[in-house]
Tab-separated table of C-alpha atoms (C1' of nucleotides) in Angstrom:
chain	number	residue	atom	x	y	z
A	209	MET	CA	114.511	67.373	119.267
A	210	LYS	CA	113.110	69.218	122.198
A	211	LYS	CA	111.588	72.488	123.148
A	212	LEU	CA	114.217	75.145	123.300
A	213	GLN	CA	114.629	76.364	126.809
A	214	LYS	CA	116.489	79.534	126.212
A	215	GLU	CA	114.003	82.233	125.454
A	216	SER	CA	116.258	84.247	123.228
A	217	SER	CA	117.417	81.449	121.013
A	218	CYS	CA	113.895	80.170	120.904
A	219	GLN	CA	112.724	83.431	119.435
A	220	VAL	CA	115.553	83.595	116.973
A	221	THR	CA	114.919	80.056	115.897
A	222	PHE	CA	111.242	80.732	115.585
A	223	SER	CA	111.826	83.729	113.413
A	224	LYS	CA	114.334	82.004	111.197
A	225	ARG	CA	112.351	78.862	110.817
A	226	ARG	CA	109.143	80.717	110.202
A	227	ASN	CA	110.800	82.462	107.314
A	228	GLY	CA	112.118	79.147	106.144
A	229	LEU	CA	108.666	77.655	106.315
A	230	PHE	CA	107.099	80.464	104.344
A	231	LYS	CA	109.814	80.250	101.790
A	232	LYS	CA	109.259	76.534	101.380
A	233	ALA	CA	105.575	77.145	100.985
A	234	SER	CA	106.105	79.755	98.321
A	235	GLU	CA	108.395	77.421	96.464
A	236	ILE	CA	105.731	74.765	96.387
A	237	CYS	CA	103.253	77.301	95.089
A	238	LEU	CA	105.653	78.337	92.390
A	239	LEU	CA	106.863	74.941	91.341
A	240	CYS	CA	103.613	73.083	91.432
A	241	GLY	CA	100.928	75.700	91.199
A	242	ALA	CA	99.572	74.742	94.576
A	243	ASN	CA	97.572	76.999	96.823
A	244	ILE	CA	98.731	77.260	100.380
A	245	GLY	CA	97.627	79.052	103.468
A	246	ILE	CA	99.612	79.083	106.669
A	247	ILE	CA	98.693	80.536	110.002
A	248	VAL	CA	101.408	80.610	112.606
A	249	PHE	CA	101.011	81.677	116.186
A	250	SER	CA	104.268	82.463	117.840
A	251	PRO	CA	104.920	81.254	121.368
A	252	LYS	CA	103.723	84.627	122.512
A	253	GLY	CA	100.589	84.391	120.476
A	254	LYS	CA	101.425	86.702	117.661
A	255	PRO	CA	99.958	85.547	114.374
A	256	PHE	CA	101.829	85.374	111.102
A	257	ILE	CA	100.017	84.664	107.929
A	258	PHE	CA	101.095	83.270	104.642
A	259	GLY	CA	98.677	82.866	101.820
A	260	HIS	CA	98.778	82.160	98.170
A	261	PRO	CA	96.920	83.521	96.409
A	262	ASN	CA	95.678	84.887	99.723
A	263	ILE	CA	94.547	83.504	103.003
A	264	GLU	CA	90.869	84.202	102.496
A	265	THR	CA	90.738	82.242	99.297
A	266	ILE	CA	92.360	79.308	101.022
A	267	LEU	CA	89.976	79.440	103.922
A	268	ASP	CA	86.984	79.796	101.650
A	269	ARG	CA	87.991	76.732	99.783
A	270	TYR	CA	88.712	74.867	102.926
A	271	PHE	CA	85.373	75.646	104.471
A	272	SER	CA	83.374	75.003	101.384
A	273	GLY	CA	85.067	71.649	101.232
A	274	SER	CA	84.471	70.988	104.881
A	275	LEU	CA	80.848	71.905	104.689
A	276	ALA	CA	80.350	69.732	101.698
A	277	MET	CA	81.901	67.004	103.744
A	278	ASP	CA	79.580	67.322	106.666
A	279	ASP	CA	76.772	65.561	104.942
A	280	TYR	CA	79.007	62.950	103.604
A	281	GLU	CA	80.564	61.611	106.702
A	282	ASN	CA	78.065	62.486	109.271
A	283	ASP	CA	78.078	59.055	110.753
A	284	SER	CA	81.735	58.574	111.312
A	285	ALA	CA	82.504	60.835	114.174
A	286	THR	CA	86.170	60.322	113.657
A	287	THR	CA	86.843	63.335	111.544
A	288	GLU	CA	88.555	66.589	112.142
A	289	THR	CA	86.687	67.086	115.305
A	290	SER	CA	88.118	63.986	116.784
A	291	LEU	CA	91.508	65.478	116.391
A	292	CYS	CA	90.466	68.192	118.788
A	293	PHE	CA	88.938	65.533	120.832
A	294	GLN	CA	92.157	63.639	121.063
A	295	GLU	CA	94.034	66.662	122.197
A	296	LEU	CA	91.579	67.357	124.905
A	297	TYR	CA	91.475	63.763	125.819
A	298	ASP	CA	95.209	63.719	126.263
A	299	GLU	CA	94.955	66.660	128.567
A	300	CYS	CA	92.375	64.868	130.571
A	301	GLU	CA	94.554	61.834	130.800
A	302	GLU	CA	97.337	63.957	132.055
A	303	ALA	CA	95.126	65.618	134.595
A	304	LEU	CA	93.982	62.258	135.799
A	305	GLU	CA	97.507	61.099	136.141
A	306	LYS	CA	98.416	64.093	138.178
A	307	LEU	CA	95.447	63.667	140.420
A	308	LYS	CA	96.387	60.115	141.107
A	309	GLU	CA	99.980	60.914	141.763
A	310	GLU	CA	99.074	63.656	144.102
A	311	LYS	CA	96.688	61.461	145.944
A	312	LYS	CA	99.255	58.730	146.342
A	313	ARG	CA	101.795	61.194	147.511
A	314	ILE	CA	99.548	62.522	150.182
A	315	GLU	CA	98.626	59.137	151.453
A	316	HIS	CA	102.163	57.990	151.453
A	317	THR	CA	103.292	60.981	153.390
A	318	LYS	CA	100.507	60.516	155.816
A	319	GLU	CA	101.437	56.902	156.368
A	320	ALA	CA	105.062	57.689	156.813
A	321	MET	CA	104.279	60.224	159.448
A	322	LYS	CA	101.968	58.003	161.299
A	323	ASN	CA	104.757	55.521	161.618
A	324	LYS	CA	107.521	57.915	162.406
A	325	GLY	CA	105.673	60.481	164.411
A	326	GLU	CA	107.179	63.287	162.414
A	327	PHE	CA	105.629	66.585	161.634
A	328	TRP	CA	104.068	67.252	158.309
A	329	TRP	CA	106.297	70.010	157.210
A	330	ASP	CA	109.434	68.076	157.842
A	331	GLU	CA	108.326	65.416	155.459
A	332	ALA	CA	106.765	67.813	153.102
A	333	ILE	CA	109.855	69.802	152.495
A	334	ASP	CA	111.726	66.741	151.416
A	335	ASP	CA	108.910	65.536	149.318
A	336	ASN	CA	107.633	68.733	147.930
A	337	MET	CA	108.203	68.018	144.327
A	338	GLY	CA	104.773	66.674	143.756
A	339	LEU	CA	103.278	69.941	144.741
A	340	GLU	CA	105.616	71.966	142.634
A	341	GLU	CA	105.001	69.736	139.730
A	342	LEU	CA	101.335	70.134	140.252
A	343	GLU	CA	101.702	73.840	140.327
A	344	ALA	CA	103.569	73.881	137.047
A	345	TYR	CA	100.982	71.684	135.532
A	346	LEU	CA	98.190	73.865	136.734
A	347	LYS	CA	99.794	76.804	135.080
A	348	ALA	CA	100.113	74.983	131.823
A	349	ILE	CA	96.624	73.679	131.755
A	350	GLU	CA	95.257	76.983	132.848
A	351	GLU	CA	96.775	78.584	129.862
A	352	LEU	CA	95.142	75.997	127.792
A	353	ARG	CA	91.863	76.671	129.407
A	354	ASN	CA	92.095	80.378	128.950
A	355	ASN	CA	92.748	79.995	125.300
A	356	ALA	CA	89.888	77.649	124.916
A	357	ALA	CA	87.273	78.877	127.253
A	358	ARG	CA	86.146	81.968	125.466
A	359	LYS	CA	85.018	80.247	122.415
A	360	ALA	CA	83.871	77.045	123.835
A	361	ASN	CA	80.318	77.747	122.823
A	362	GLU	CA	80.427	79.993	119.876
A	363	SER	CA	83.013	78.998	117.466
A	364	MET	CA	83.057	77.461	114.139
A	365	MET	CA	83.794	73.864	113.764
A	366	CYS	CA	84.901	72.539	116.987
A	367	ASP	CA	85.212	74.834	119.768
A	368	VAL	CA	87.802	73.796	122.082
A	369	VAL	CA	91.436	73.985	122.263
A	370	ALA	CA	93.961	71.906	123.756
A	371	ASP	CA	97.393	72.731	123.911
A	372	SER	CA	100.586	73.979	123.099
A	373	GLY	CA	103.190	73.915	125.444
A	374	GLY	CA	105.761	71.461	125.989
A	375	TYR	CA	104.300	68.260	124.949
A	376	PHE	CA	103.728	67.289	121.439
A	377	ASP	CA	103.071	63.662	121.291
A	378	PHE	CA	103.634	63.531	117.681
A	379	GLY	CA	105.487	60.588	116.380
A	380	ILE	CA	108.585	62.301	115.275
A	381	ALA	CA	110.416	59.356	114.077
A	382	ALA	CA	114.119	59.344	113.823
A	383	ASP	CA	114.804	59.820	110.194
A	384	ALA	CA	111.743	60.642	108.264
A	385	PHE	CA	108.411	61.871	109.337
A	386	ASN	CA	105.997	59.144	109.442
A	387	PHE	CA	102.703	60.442	108.417
A	388	ASP	CA	101.538	56.989	107.792
A	389	HIS	CA	100.163	56.407	111.189
A	390	CYS	CA	98.170	59.571	110.999
A	391	PRO	CA	94.552	59.137	110.185
A	392	SER	CA	94.943	60.679	106.853
A	393	GLN	CA	91.334	61.207	106.243
A	394	ASP	CA	91.314	61.763	102.632
A	395	PHE	CA	88.128	63.461	102.142
A	396	GLY	CA	89.236	64.136	98.737
A	397	ALA	CA	87.407	61.314	97.236
A	398	ALA	CA	84.209	62.805	98.414
A	399	GLY	CA	85.315	66.340	97.897
A	400	GLN	CA	84.971	68.644	95.050
A	401	LEU	CA	86.966	68.092	91.979
B	15	MET	CA	112.519	78.843	89.766
B	16	LYS	CA	109.627	78.048	87.527
B	17	LYS	CA	106.546	76.006	87.380
B	18	LEU	CA	107.374	72.437	86.627
B	19	GLN	CA	106.042	71.471	83.262
B	20	LYS	CA	106.238	67.779	83.524
B	21	GLU	CA	103.116	66.589	85.208
B	22	SER	CA	104.592	63.533	86.796
B	23	SER	CA	107.598	65.176	88.350
B	24	CYS	CA	105.378	68.000	89.471
B	25	GLN	CA	103.292	65.559	91.411
B	26	VAL	CA	106.265	63.905	92.950
B	27	THR	CA	107.835	67.183	93.871
B	28	PHE	CA	104.606	68.382	95.353
B	29	SER	CA	104.258	65.328	97.488
B	30	LYS	CA	107.811	65.392	98.705
B	31	ARG	CA	107.865	69.064	99.414
B	32	ARG	CA	104.546	68.989	101.111
B	33	ASN	CA	105.915	66.457	103.511
B	34	GLY	CA	108.973	68.597	103.956
B	35	LEU	CA	106.798	71.594	104.671
B	36	PHE	CA	104.751	69.758	107.255
B	37	LYS	CA	107.851	68.429	108.864
B	38	LYS	CA	109.310	71.900	109.116
B	39	ALA	CA	106.105	73.130	110.632
B	40	SER	CA	106.032	70.411	113.227
B	41	GLU	CA	109.610	71.151	114.123
B	42	ILE	CA	108.744	74.747	114.771
B	43	CYS	CA	105.876	73.678	116.962
B	44	LEU	CA	108.104	71.355	118.844
B	45	LEU	CA	111.101	73.608	119.207
B	46	CYS	CA	109.331	76.836	119.987
B	47	GLY	CA	105.917	75.864	121.219
B	48	ALA	CA	104.269	77.650	118.342
B	49	ASN	CA	100.862	76.826	116.969
B	50	ILE	CA	100.625	76.315	113.249
B	51	GLY	CA	97.924	75.518	110.787
B	52	ILE	CA	98.566	74.813	107.137
B	53	ILE	CA	96.104	74.250	104.356
B	54	VAL	CA	97.536	73.080	101.090
B	55	PHE	CA	95.616	72.627	97.889
B	56	SER	CA	97.442	70.489	95.417
B	57	PRO	CA	97.487	71.433	91.742
B	58	LYS	CA	94.660	69.006	91.284
B	59	GLY	CA	92.719	70.553	94.096
B	60	LYS	CA	93.217	68.007	96.767
B	61	PRO	CA	93.541	69.576	100.188
B	62	PHE	CA	96.108	68.600	102.748
B	63	ILE	CA	95.881	69.847	106.263
B	64	PHE	CA	98.411	70.271	108.955
B	65	GLY	CA	97.489	71.585	112.354
B	66	HIS	CA	99.061	71.815	115.722
B	67	PRO	CA	97.345	71.368	117.999
B	68	ASN	CA	94.699	71.042	115.301
B	69	ILE	CA	93.445	73.063	112.407
B	70	GLU	CA	90.236	74.134	114.083
B	71	THR	CA	92.049	75.663	116.966
B	72	ILE	CA	94.264	77.628	114.651
B	73	LEU	CA	91.365	78.860	112.581
B	74	ASP	CA	89.461	79.722	115.655
B	75	ARG	CA	92.277	81.801	116.969
B	76	TYR	CA	92.767	83.381	113.626
B	77	PHE	CA	89.148	84.348	113.255
B	78	SER	CA	88.837	85.596	116.754
B	79	GLY	CA	91.631	87.974	115.912
B	80	SER	CA	89.948	89.007	112.738
B	81	LEU	CA	86.733	90.937	113.041
B	82	ALA	CA	85.143	89.923	109.786
B	83	MET	CA	84.131	86.512	110.790
B	84	ASP	CA	80.431	86.279	111.076
B	85	ASP	CA	79.817	84.547	107.819
B	86	TYR	CA	81.822	81.544	108.701
B	87	GLU	CA	80.489	81.141	112.151
B	88	ASN	CA	76.957	80.922	110.953
B	89	ASP	CA	77.732	78.371	108.338
B	90	SER	CA	79.126	75.718	110.525
B	91	ALA	CA	76.787	74.804	113.268
B	92	THR	CA	77.698	72.876	116.310
B	93	THR	CA	77.688	69.247	115.416
B	94	GLU	CA	77.045	66.234	117.502
B	95	THR	CA	80.681	65.535	117.709
B	96	SER	CA	81.467	68.904	119.079
B	97	LEU	CA	78.894	68.352	121.746
B	98	CYS	CA	80.747	65.280	122.889
B	99	PHE	CA	83.796	67.351	122.705
B	100	GLN	CA	82.247	70.016	124.830
B	101	GLU	CA	81.340	67.475	127.416
B	102	LEU	CA	84.826	66.208	127.620
B	103	TYR	CA	86.053	69.718	127.844
B	104	ASP	CA	83.732	70.362	130.714
B	105	GLU	CA	85.097	67.322	132.447
B	106	CYS	CA	88.532	68.730	132.002
B	107	GLU	CA	87.435	71.959	133.550
B	108	GLU	CA	86.097	70.054	136.443
B	109	ALA	CA	89.312	68.137	136.822
B	110	LEU	CA	91.172	71.377	136.910
B	111	GLU	CA	88.907	72.669	139.577
B	112	LYS	CA	89.474	69.604	141.663
B	113	LEU	CA	93.173	69.861	141.269
B	114	LYS	CA	93.085	73.390	142.499
B	115	GLU	CA	90.891	72.622	145.419
B	116	GLU	CA	93.041	69.752	146.446
B	117	LYS	CA	96.113	71.852	146.222
B	118	LYS	CA	94.583	74.567	148.313
B	119	ARG	CA	93.452	72.077	150.848
B	120	ILE	CA	96.896	70.643	151.218
B	121	GLU	CA	98.520	74.004	151.576
B	122	HIS	CA	95.959	75.139	154.000
B	123	THR	CA	96.437	72.111	156.149
B	124	LYS	CA	100.139	72.548	156.010
B	125	GLU	CA	99.894	76.142	157.084
B	126	ALA	CA	97.536	75.340	159.864
B	127	MET	CA	99.888	72.775	161.256
B	128	LYS	CA	102.839	75.012	161.052
B	129	ASN	CA	101.017	77.473	163.208
B	130	LYS	CA	99.509	75.055	165.640
B	131	GLY	CA	102.227	72.493	165.816
B	132	GLU	CA	99.792	69.681	165.311
B	133	PHE	CA	100.423	66.406	163.626
B	134	TRP	CA	99.255	65.751	160.129
B	135	TRP	CA	96.882	62.942	160.830
B	136	ASP	CA	95.046	64.872	163.479
B	137	GLU	CA	94.164	67.535	160.984
B	138	ALA	CA	93.747	65.181	158.132
B	139	ILE	CA	91.139	63.032	159.744
B	140	ASP	CA	88.938	66.007	160.305
B	141	ASP	CA	89.460	67.246	156.852
B	142	ASN	CA	89.491	64.039	154.971
B	143	MET	CA	86.526	64.685	152.816
B	144	GLY	CA	88.536	66.236	150.081
B	145	LEU	CA	90.381	63.042	149.571
B	146	GLU	CA	87.292	60.912	149.484
B	147	GLU	CA	85.682	63.280	147.121
B	148	LEU	CA	88.682	63.084	144.957
B	149	GLU	CA	88.522	59.361	144.932
B	150	ALA	CA	84.910	59.366	143.817
B	151	TYR	CA	85.726	61.842	141.157
B	152	LEU	CA	88.547	59.759	139.887
B	153	LYS	CA	86.221	56.858	139.426
B	154	ALA	CA	83.757	58.959	137.519
B	155	ILE	CA	86.245	60.480	135.202
B	156	GLU	CA	87.862	57.166	134.591
B	157	GLU	CA	84.613	55.875	133.274
B	158	LEU	CA	84.404	58.830	131.005
B	159	ARG	CA	87.868	58.135	129.865
B	160	ASN	CA	87.072	54.597	128.965
B	161	ASN	CA	84.137	55.701	126.916
B	162	ALA	CA	86.185	58.296	125.150
B	163	ALA	CA	89.159	56.143	124.420
B	164	ARG	CA	87.576	54.189	121.623
B	165	LYS	CA	86.667	57.187	119.602
B	166	ALA	CA	89.847	59.028	120.038
B	167	ASN	CA	92.194	58.835	117.150
B	168	GLU	CA	95.645	60.078	117.497
B	169	SER	CA	97.695	62.757	116.024
B	170	MET	CA	97.353	66.270	114.880
B	171	MET	CA	98.056	65.739	111.294
B	172	CYS	CA	95.694	64.684	108.647
B	173	ASP	CA	95.172	64.895	104.976
B	174	VAL	CA	92.085	66.243	103.463
B	175	VAL	CA	91.004	67.298	100.010
B	176	ALA	CA	89.872	70.043	97.408
B	177	ASP	CA	91.285	72.296	94.485
B	178	SER	CA	93.456	75.067	93.162
B	179	GLY	CA	95.646	76.957	90.775
B	180	GLY	CA	97.843	79.982	90.827
B	181	TYR	CA	101.215	81.483	91.011
B	182	PHE	CA	103.330	83.279	93.409
B	183	ASP	CA	105.926	85.893	93.891
B	184	PHE	CA	107.364	85.800	97.250
B	185	GLY	CA	109.220	88.691	98.700
B	186	ILE	CA	111.347	87.739	101.600
B	187	ALA	CA	111.930	91.187	102.831
B	188	ALA	CA	114.262	92.464	105.400
B	189	ASP	CA	112.717	92.645	108.799
B	190	ALA	CA	109.339	91.095	108.711
B	191	PHE	CA	107.945	89.105	105.940
B	192	ASN	CA	106.536	91.451	103.474
B	193	PHE	CA	103.542	89.933	101.944
B	194	ASP	CA	102.261	93.274	100.946
B	195	HIS	CA	103.031	92.864	97.345
B	196	CYS	CA	101.619	89.407	97.490
B	197	PRO	CA	97.932	88.950	97.597
B	198	SER	CA	98.181	87.747	101.104
B	199	GLN	CA	97.753	89.545	104.319
B	200	ASP	CA	100.053	89.956	107.185
B	201	PHE	CA	97.844	90.098	110.047
B	202	GLY	CA	100.659	89.667	112.398
B	203	ALA	CA	101.317	93.264	113.056
B	204	ALA	CA	97.726	93.956	113.825
B	205	GLY	CA	97.251	90.768	115.706
B	206	GLN	CA	96.524	90.173	119.299
B	207	LEU	CA	99.372	90.602	121.684
C	181	DT	C1'	116.542	93.174	116.730
C	182	DG	C1'	118.657	91.811	112.171
C	183	DA	C1'	122.314	90.717	108.972
C	184	DA	C1'	126.475	88.239	107.590
C	185	DC	C1'	129.117	84.143	108.022
C	186	DT	C1'	129.977	79.132	108.164
C	187	DA	C1'	130.325	74.320	109.692
C	188	DT	C1'	126.981	71.232	110.177
C	189	DT	C1'	122.896	69.235	109.255
C	190	DG	C1'	118.826	68.462	106.559
C	191	DT	C1'	116.248	68.416	102.126
C	192	DT	C1'	115.405	67.153	97.590
C	193	DA	C1'	115.464	65.755	92.413
C	194	DG	C1'	116.292	62.079	89.921
C	195	DT	C1'	116.530	57.474	89.698
C	196	DG	C1'	115.234	52.559	90.031
C	197	DC	C1'	112.285	49.565	92.213
D	69	DA	C1'	101.687	56.238	94.582
D	70	DG	C1'	105.363	55.039	97.897
D	71	DC	C1'	110.223	53.696	99.326
D	72	DA	C1'	115.283	53.773	99.091
D	73	DC	C1'	119.288	55.840	97.616
D	74	DT	C1'	122.589	59.690	96.805
D	75	DA	C1'	124.866	63.633	94.786
D	76	DA	C1'	123.819	68.288	94.771
D	77	DC	C1'	121.908	71.645	97.125
D	78	DA	C1'	119.648	74.414	100.862
D	79	DA	C1'	118.578	75.541	105.741
D	80	DT	C1'	120.006	76.521	110.057
D	81	DA	C1'	122.356	77.128	114.978
D	82	DG	C1'	125.571	79.588	116.724
D	83	DT	C1'	128.321	82.998	116.203
D	84	DT	C1'	129.829	87.837	115.003
D	85	DC	C1'	128.975	92.589	114.542
DNA sequence: TGAACTATTGTTAGTGC
DNA sequence: AGCACTAACAATAGTTC
C-alpha cells in the first residue's frame, strides 16, 4: 500500500474512504454505545468532522481525561507528547541524512573533478539528482514547518507538528494491523471511571 | 442495526471494530496523505486514541480553525516535555536553514563558474566555509539526536482511556456527509482552505 | 463532481482455544 | 482479553454515465 500518485483517484479514494470511515464509526456507536469523534484533514487541508454525540463532547471528555492525567504521569515523559516528539525526531533524522548525503556528494564531485580536470557543470549535470532530491525534500519539510510554526508557542498540549506527506513509518504489517508494538499507554487505569 | 444486548459480544465487537476503524483511518492517511485524529470512548468509558501524525497536531489544527478555543488553551499549559519538544523543533528549523544555505551556496558557485569558466576547486577553496560549518553543525545535531533517541517512542497510535454512552443516527447523505441532523458539526465547509 | 455497477478484496461475527 | 479460523457479508477501485 502506497500513496496514490494520481491526484484525481486520490481524491476519489479519499472521499469514498472517508465516508466509509464515518460509516464504520457510526456503526460502532450504534452497536456498542460508544462515543466517537473523528477529525479528518484532507490532503488539501479541508477538515471533516464526525462526532457522536458531537465533537465538542468528545473533546471535552478527552481533555478532562488528559488533564487529570497530567498529575498522574508527570514523571514519565513518554506520553502523548513523545508521540509528537517522535515525529519531529524522525524529521530531524531525515534532515540529517540529507545533509550528510549532500555533503558527501559535493566532496565526491569535487574529488572527481580534481582528478579529471573537468568542469563543475559537466559533472553536476550527470550527478544532479542529489540536488533535486534535496529540493523536493525542502519543499516537503517546509510544508511541515509552515503548518507547525504558527502555533509553536501558543497551542494546547504539544505545539509542534510533524508531518504528513509521503512517509508514514507505521508498521503496516501484511495481514493484520499490529497495534501491539505501539506504546498503548493505557491511561485508563488512572483515568476516570 | 441495533445496540448489542449481550455485554460480552458487545465488548468483542467493539474491540474488533475499533481496530478495523483505526486500520481504515491509517489506510486513508497512507493512501491520500490525509491527517486524521480519532477519539473513541468505549461503552465503559475507556478512551482509545488514533492520530496521524498525532492527536495533538490534529486537535491543534482543528482548534485553530475554530474560533471558540480559548478555554482549552488556557487549561493546558506548556509542560516540560513540550519544552524539550520545542527545542528539538528549533533544531529542526536550524537544520532546514542550513540545508537551504548549503543549497544556495552550491547553486551560486555553480552559476559563478558557468559565467567565469573557472574550475570547481578554485572557487570551492575560497568558499569552503560553508562546508566546514556544515560539518560542525552535523556534529552538534548528532549529539542532540543521541540524547533524544532514548526518549523517543515510536508510532502514532496509542490507546488511552475515559467514558461514555449514547446512540446514533447516521445520515449518509448524497453529496457531502450530512451530519446536520446528527448532533455533530460539519466544520468542513467552513474550514480553512 | 457524484452515482451506479461489479469483480475483487477486505472485514467481521461467531466460534474454539 | 487476545488469537486463529471461516462463512457470510461489506467496502472499494475502477469503471461507466
